mmCIF file of C-alpha atoms in Angstrom:
data_model
loop_
_atom_site.group_PDB
_atom_site.id
_atom_site.type_symbol
_atom_site.label_atom_id
_atom_site.label_comp_id
_atom_site.label_asym_id
_atom_site.label_seq_id
_atom_site.Cartn_x
_atom_site.Cartn_y
_atom_site.Cartn_z
ATOM 1 C CA UNK M 378 145.839 -115.936 21.109
ATOM 2 C CA UNK M 379 144.998 -112.276 20.522
ATOM 3 C CA UNK M 380 141.961 -110.081 20.335
ATOM 4 C CA UNK M 381 143.595 -107.829 17.724
ATOM 5 C CA UNK M 382 142.229 -110.224 15.084
ATOM 6 C CA UNK M 383 138.810 -108.736 15.823
ATOM 7 C CA UNK M 384 139.769 -105.246 16.977
ATOM 8 C CA UNK M 385 143.058 -104.118 15.393
ATOM 9 C CA UNK M 386 142.349 -100.452 16.182
ATOM 10 C CA UNK M 387 140.945 -98.885 19.308
ATOM 11 C CA UNK M 388 138.456 -96.765 17.371
ATOM 12 C CA UNK M 389 136.760 -99.951 16.124
ATOM 13 C CA UNK M 390 135.527 -100.723 19.636
ATOM 14 C CA UNK M 391 131.934 -99.693 20.392
ATOM 15 C CA UNK M 392 131.456 -96.485 22.349
ATOM 16 C CA UNK M 393 128.377 -97.606 24.279
ATOM 17 C CA UNK M 394 128.469 -101.078 25.829
ATOM 18 C CA UNK M 395 126.276 -103.063 28.211
ATOM 19 C CA UNK M 396 127.824 -103.852 31.562
ATOM 20 C CA UNK M 397 127.378 -106.842 33.822
ATOM 21 C CA UNK M 398 128.111 -105.733 37.404
ATOM 22 C CA UNK M 399 129.323 -108.742 39.357
ATOM 23 C CA UNK M 400 131.334 -108.705 42.567
ATOM 24 C CA UNK M 401 134.372 -110.938 42.827
ATOM 25 C CA UNK M 402 134.543 -111.775 39.123
ATOM 26 C CA UNK M 403 137.551 -110.762 37.051
ATOM 27 C CA UNK M 404 137.967 -110.672 33.286
ATOM 28 C CA UNK M 405 141.362 -109.799 31.822
ATOM 29 C CA UNK M 406 142.517 -109.299 28.229
ATOM 30 C CA UNK M 407 143.146 -112.708 26.559
ATOM 31 C CA UNK M 408 141.304 -114.383 29.444
ATOM 32 C CA UNK M 409 138.277 -116.665 29.021
ATOM 33 C CA UNK M 410 135.378 -116.177 31.429
ATOM 34 C CA UNK M 411 132.441 -118.640 31.590
ATOM 35 C CA UNK M 412 129.119 -117.128 32.627
ATOM 36 C CA UNK M 413 125.807 -118.726 33.544
ATOM 37 C CA UNK M 414 123.028 -116.238 32.757
ATOM 38 C CA UNK M 415 119.395 -116.638 33.788
ATOM 39 C CA UNK M 416 118.205 -113.339 35.281
ATOM 40 C CA UNK M 417 115.708 -111.757 32.814
ATOM 41 C CA UNK M 418 117.499 -108.421 32.411
ATOM 42 C CA UNK M 419 120.773 -110.158 31.623
ATOM 43 C CA UNK M 420 119.112 -112.569 29.232
ATOM 44 C CA UNK M 421 117.957 -109.447 27.372
ATOM 45 C CA UNK M 422 121.471 -108.053 27.542
ATOM 46 C CA UNK M 423 122.913 -111.196 25.984
ATOM 47 C CA UNK M 424 120.316 -111.261 23.205
ATOM 48 C CA UNK M 425 121.075 -107.640 22.353
ATOM 49 C CA UNK M 426 124.825 -108.242 22.465
ATOM 50 C CA UNK M 427 124.524 -111.227 20.132
ATOM 51 C CA UNK M 428 122.502 -109.122 17.682
ATOM 52 C CA UNK M 429 125.276 -106.512 17.567
ATOM 53 C CA UNK M 430 128.298 -107.016 15.316
ATOM 54 C CA UNK M 431 130.718 -106.423 18.200
ATOM 55 C CA UNK M 432 129.135 -108.932 20.635
ATOM 56 C CA UNK M 433 130.678 -106.975 23.536
ATOM 57 C CA UNK M 434 129.744 -107.102 27.221
ATOM 58 C CA UNK M 435 131.631 -105.124 29.854
ATOM 59 C CA UNK M 436 132.473 -106.853 33.126
ATOM 60 C CA UNK M 437 132.762 -104.479 36.074
ATOM 61 C CA UNK M 438 132.539 -104.811 39.837
ATOM 62 C CA UNK M 439 129.937 -102.887 41.836
ATOM 63 C CA UNK M 440 131.253 -101.132 44.922
ATOM 64 C CA UNK M 441 128.322 -102.537 46.897
ATOM 65 C CA UNK M 442 128.822 -106.287 47.402
ATOM 66 C CA UNK M 443 126.474 -108.668 45.614
ATOM 67 C CA UNK M 444 124.761 -111.751 46.919
ATOM 68 C CA UNK M 445 125.382 -114.533 44.431
ATOM 69 C CA UNK M 446 127.531 -117.412 43.317
ATOM 70 C CA UNK M 447 129.630 -115.554 40.717
ATOM 71 C CA UNK M 448 128.031 -117.430 37.850
ATOM 72 C CA UNK M 449 125.401 -114.968 36.775
ATOM 73 C CA UNK M 450 123.092 -115.747 39.691
ATOM 74 C CA UNK M 451 123.515 -112.300 41.195
ATOM 75 C CA UNK M 452 121.161 -110.336 43.440
ATOM 76 C CA UNK M 453 122.432 -106.826 44.002
ATOM 77 C CA UNK M 454 121.784 -105.054 47.287
ATOM 78 C CA UNK M 455 119.856 -101.890 46.498
ATOM 79 C CA UNK M 456 119.218 -100.221 43.175
ATOM 80 C CA UNK M 457 122.039 -99.594 40.714
ATOM 81 C CA UNK M 458 125.049 -99.609 43.064
ATOM 82 C CA UNK M 459 128.021 -97.440 42.212
ATOM 83 C CA UNK M 460 130.517 -99.148 39.910
ATOM 84 C CA UNK M 461 134.276 -99.214 39.959
ATOM 85 C CA UNK M 462 135.641 -96.910 37.303
ATOM 86 C CA UNK M 463 137.636 -99.609 35.523
ATOM 87 C CA UNK M 464 136.282 -102.778 33.916
ATOM 88 C CA UNK M 465 137.113 -105.096 31.030
ATOM 89 C CA UNK M 466 135.193 -105.613 27.807
ATOM 90 C CA UNK M 467 134.723 -109.164 26.624
ATOM 91 C CA UNK M 468 133.546 -110.549 23.312
ATOM 92 C CA UNK M 469 131.002 -113.373 23.333
ATOM 93 C CA UNK M 470 133.096 -116.159 21.833
ATOM 94 C CA UNK M 471 130.984 -119.070 23.014
ATOM 95 C CA UNK M 472 127.240 -119.378 23.443
ATOM 96 C CA UNK M 473 124.767 -122.123 24.283
ATOM 97 C CA UNK M 474 121.083 -122.160 25.172
ATOM 98 C CA UNK M 475 119.811 -124.440 27.923
ATOM 99 C CA UNK M 476 116.404 -126.056 27.971
ATOM 100 C CA UNK M 477 115.611 -124.314 31.274
ATOM 101 C CA UNK M 478 116.071 -120.907 29.654
ATOM 102 C CA UNK M 479 119.606 -120.145 30.796
ATOM 103 C CA UNK M 480 122.430 -118.980 28.555
ATOM 104 C CA UNK M 481 125.933 -120.336 28.958
ATOM 105 C CA UNK M 482 128.512 -117.877 27.666
ATOM 106 C CA UNK M 483 132.218 -117.584 27.240
ATOM 107 C CA UNK M 484 133.583 -114.063 27.211
ATOM 108 C CA UNK M 485 137.011 -113.533 25.689
ATOM 109 C CA UNK M 486 138.748 -110.551 27.241
ATOM 110 C CA UNK M 487 139.354 -107.777 24.700
ATOM 111 C CA UNK M 488 140.336 -104.520 26.368
ATOM 112 C CA UNK M 489 139.987 -102.758 29.688
ATOM 113 C CA UNK M 490 138.019 -99.528 29.850
ATOM 114 C CA UNK M 491 137.223 -96.598 32.069
ATOM 115 C CA UNK M 492 133.601 -95.587 32.554
ATOM 116 C CA UNK M 493 133.242 -92.146 31.036
ATOM 117 C CA UNK M 494 129.517 -91.906 31.703
ATOM 118 C CA UNK M 495 126.537 -94.110 32.431
ATOM 119 C CA UNK M 496 123.660 -93.821 29.957
ATOM 120 C CA UNK M 497 120.037 -94.881 30.110
ATOM 121 C CA UNK M 498 119.504 -98.529 30.906
ATOM 122 C CA UNK M 499 117.743 -100.852 28.498
ATOM 123 C CA UNK M 500 115.350 -103.621 29.542
ATOM 124 C CA UNK M 501 116.763 -103.380 33.054
ATOM 125 C CA UNK M 502 120.457 -103.792 32.248
ATOM 126 C CA UNK M 503 122.969 -100.974 32.567
ATOM 127 C CA UNK M 504 124.952 -99.366 29.766
ATOM 128 C CA UNK M 505 127.953 -97.066 29.796
ATOM 129 C CA UNK M 506 130.106 -94.962 27.515
ATOM 130 C CA UNK M 507 133.439 -96.743 27.573
ATOM 131 C CA UNK M 508 136.778 -94.977 27.246
ATOM 132 C CA UNK M 509 139.372 -97.484 26.032
ATOM 133 C CA UNK M 510 142.158 -94.981 25.336
ATOM 134 C CA UNK M 511 144.166 -95.644 28.500
ATOM 135 C CA UNK M 512 144.333 -99.361 27.743
ATOM 136 C CA UNK M 513 145.000 -99.428 24.011
ATOM 137 C CA UNK M 514 147.974 -101.743 24.533
ATOM 138 C CA UNK M 515 145.517 -104.490 25.583
ATOM 139 C CA UNK M 516 144.616 -104.886 21.904
ATOM 140 C CA UNK M 517 148.170 -106.012 21.145
ATOM 141 C CA UNK M 518 148.913 -108.286 24.082
ATOM 142 C CA UNK M 519 152.500 -109.306 24.652
ATOM 143 C CA UNK M 520 153.317 -112.973 24.304
ATOM 144 C CA UNK M 521 156.256 -113.031 26.701
ATOM 145 C CA UNK M 522 156.672 -111.836 30.264
ATOM 146 C CA UNK M 523 159.955 -111.847 32.141
ATOM 147 C CA UNK M 524 159.195 -112.986 35.686
ATOM 148 C CA UNK M 525 160.781 -115.317 38.225
ATOM 149 C CA UNK M 526 159.230 -118.482 36.836
ATOM 150 C CA UNK M 527 160.670 -120.598 39.628
ATOM 151 C CA UNK M 528 159.218 -118.342 42.315
ATOM 152 C CA UNK M 529 155.839 -118.344 40.589
ATOM 153 C CA UNK M 530 155.662 -122.126 40.206
ATOM 154 C CA UNK M 531 156.802 -122.721 43.793
ATOM 155 C CA UNK M 532 154.150 -120.471 45.252
ATOM 156 C CA UNK M 533 151.486 -121.908 42.936
ATOM 157 C CA UNK M 534 152.321 -125.453 44.067
ATOM 158 C CA UNK M 535 152.089 -124.415 47.712
ATOM 159 C CA UNK M 536 148.848 -122.556 47.160
ATOM 160 C CA UNK M 537 147.243 -125.409 45.220
ATOM 161 C CA UNK M 538 148.247 -127.825 47.966
ATOM 162 C CA UNK M 539 146.715 -125.518 50.556
ATOM 163 C CA UNK M 540 143.469 -125.295 48.552
ATOM 164 C CA UNK M 541 143.439 -129.018 47.663
ATOM 165 C CA UNK M 542 143.522 -128.157 43.975
ATOM 166 C CA UNK M 543 144.650 -130.861 41.558
ATOM 167 C CA UNK M 544 146.646 -129.523 38.632
ATOM 168 C CA UNK M 545 148.116 -130.865 35.424
ATOM 169 C CA UNK M 546 151.709 -129.830 36.008
ATOM 170 C CA UNK M 547 152.836 -131.028 32.603
ATOM 171 C CA UNK M 548 150.324 -128.642 31.023
ATOM 172 C CA UNK M 549 151.336 -125.835 33.378
ATOM 173 C CA UNK M 550 154.970 -126.383 32.451
ATOM 174 C CA UNK M 551 154.076 -125.747 28.798
ATOM 175 C CA UNK M 552 151.934 -122.685 29.575
ATOM 176 C CA UNK M 553 153.452 -119.281 28.899
ATOM 177 C CA UNK M 554 153.988 -116.849 31.757
ATOM 178 C CA UNK M 555 151.311 -114.531 30.339
ATOM 179 C CA UNK M 556 148.688 -117.261 30.046
ATOM 180 C CA UNK M 557 149.517 -118.728 33.454
ATOM 181 C CA UNK M 558 149.376 -115.349 35.132
ATOM 182 C CA UNK M 559 146.043 -114.508 33.488
ATOM 183 C CA UNK M 560 144.524 -117.841 34.484
ATOM 184 C CA UNK M 561 145.697 -117.555 38.083
ATOM 185 C CA UNK M 562 144.494 -113.978 38.411
ATOM 186 C CA UNK M 563 141.025 -114.858 37.141
ATOM 187 C CA UNK M 564 140.471 -118.181 38.929
ATOM 188 C CA UNK M 565 142.127 -117.873 42.340
ATOM 189 C CA UNK M 566 139.650 -116.822 45.058
ATOM 190 C CA UNK M 567 140.961 -113.323 45.687
ATOM 191 C CA UNK M 568 138.733 -110.688 47.265
ATOM 192 C CA UNK M 569 137.006 -107.926 45.276
ATOM 193 C CA UNK M 570 139.575 -105.274 46.206
ATOM 194 C CA UNK M 571 142.451 -107.542 45.266
ATOM 195 C CA UNK M 572 140.807 -108.402 41.939
ATOM 196 C CA UNK M 573 140.330 -104.726 41.198
ATOM 197 C CA UNK M 574 143.992 -104.034 41.930
ATOM 198 C CA UNK M 575 144.972 -106.824 39.531
ATOM 199 C CA UNK M 576 142.690 -105.415 36.846
ATOM 200 C CA UNK M 577 144.009 -101.880 37.194
ATOM 201 C CA UNK M 578 147.711 -102.817 37.235
ATOM 202 C CA UNK M 579 149.434 -100.643 34.650
ATOM 203 C CA UNK M 580 151.859 -103.323 33.462
ATOM 204 C CA UNK M 581 151.958 -107.089 33.222
ATOM 205 C CA UNK M 582 155.005 -107.122 35.467
ATOM 206 C CA UNK M 583 153.091 -105.256 38.162
ATOM 207 C CA UNK M 584 150.109 -107.586 37.726
ATOM 208 C CA UNK M 585 152.408 -110.570 38.150
ATOM 209 C CA UNK M 586 153.916 -109.112 41.321
ATOM 210 C CA UNK M 587 150.455 -108.477 42.778
ATOM 211 C CA UNK M 588 149.286 -112.029 42.029
ATOM 212 C CA UNK M 589 152.440 -113.663 43.413
ATOM 213 C CA UNK M 590 152.338 -111.491 46.538
ATOM 214 C CA UNK M 591 148.670 -112.352 47.148
ATOM 215 C CA UNK M 592 149.439 -116.063 46.843
ATOM 216 C CA UNK M 593 152.403 -115.751 49.194
ATOM 217 C CA UNK M 594 150.288 -113.843 51.712
ATOM 218 C CA UNK M 595 147.586 -116.516 51.600
ATOM 219 C CA UNK M 596 150.192 -119.192 52.294
ATOM 220 C CA UNK M 597 151.715 -117.224 55.169
ATOM 221 C CA UNK M 598 148.308 -116.549 56.717
ATOM 222 C CA UNK M 599 147.533 -120.261 56.623
ATOM 223 C CA UNK M 600 150.676 -121.032 58.603
ATOM 224 C CA UNK M 601 152.045 -123.162 55.766
ATOM 225 C CA UNK M 602 155.409 -121.440 55.810
ATOM 226 C CA UNK M 603 157.583 -124.505 56.202
ATOM 227 C CA UNK M 604 157.164 -125.499 52.571
ATOM 228 C CA UNK M 605 158.528 -122.170 51.388
ATOM 229 C CA UNK M 606 162.094 -123.291 51.956
ATOM 230 C CA UNK M 607 161.823 -126.364 49.750
#
């Protein structure tokens, strides 16, 4: 799975993109993010994105926390809160209309970006000039990642047990390190600061270390340390 099929060169990415500021939500390259959109300004954003050949929406966290359920039902405190400098562009790869007026989307992570400048909003949604240069390697994602697979699986099992999460371990066994790491990073309930650190990690190895460390810390804080020796 690779986004280079759509964007083989960095200069083919759009310069101005809409952004969806949402606290506690993480999109990573090659990741798949479901979104439930019903707020009018973001419905307009989606319609405009679908009309554009790139179908790109930038996911970025505001520095002021949101009130919401992380599924597009977001009420931001105050007007236009400051945004983190780094976000991730996603391509609308799945789309469905609901009878109640909502849109159900799937964003496929394409490439991280830095916000070079914010431009005039449109129909209430924010737009930015995106600088992708720092993250050009995202367009050619690696398929292999050398990590301590045993350590990762052990901590994942402990964490899932702690969170009462049922998992298909046969499927996990067949999942590559890159895919497993991306899925864990995006779906585990890390805090906004932790998610931002994962997003901004310069290498996959560093991202893996951050994710594993966060899982281990959660287990230790719960007092479930006895299982670590098994």
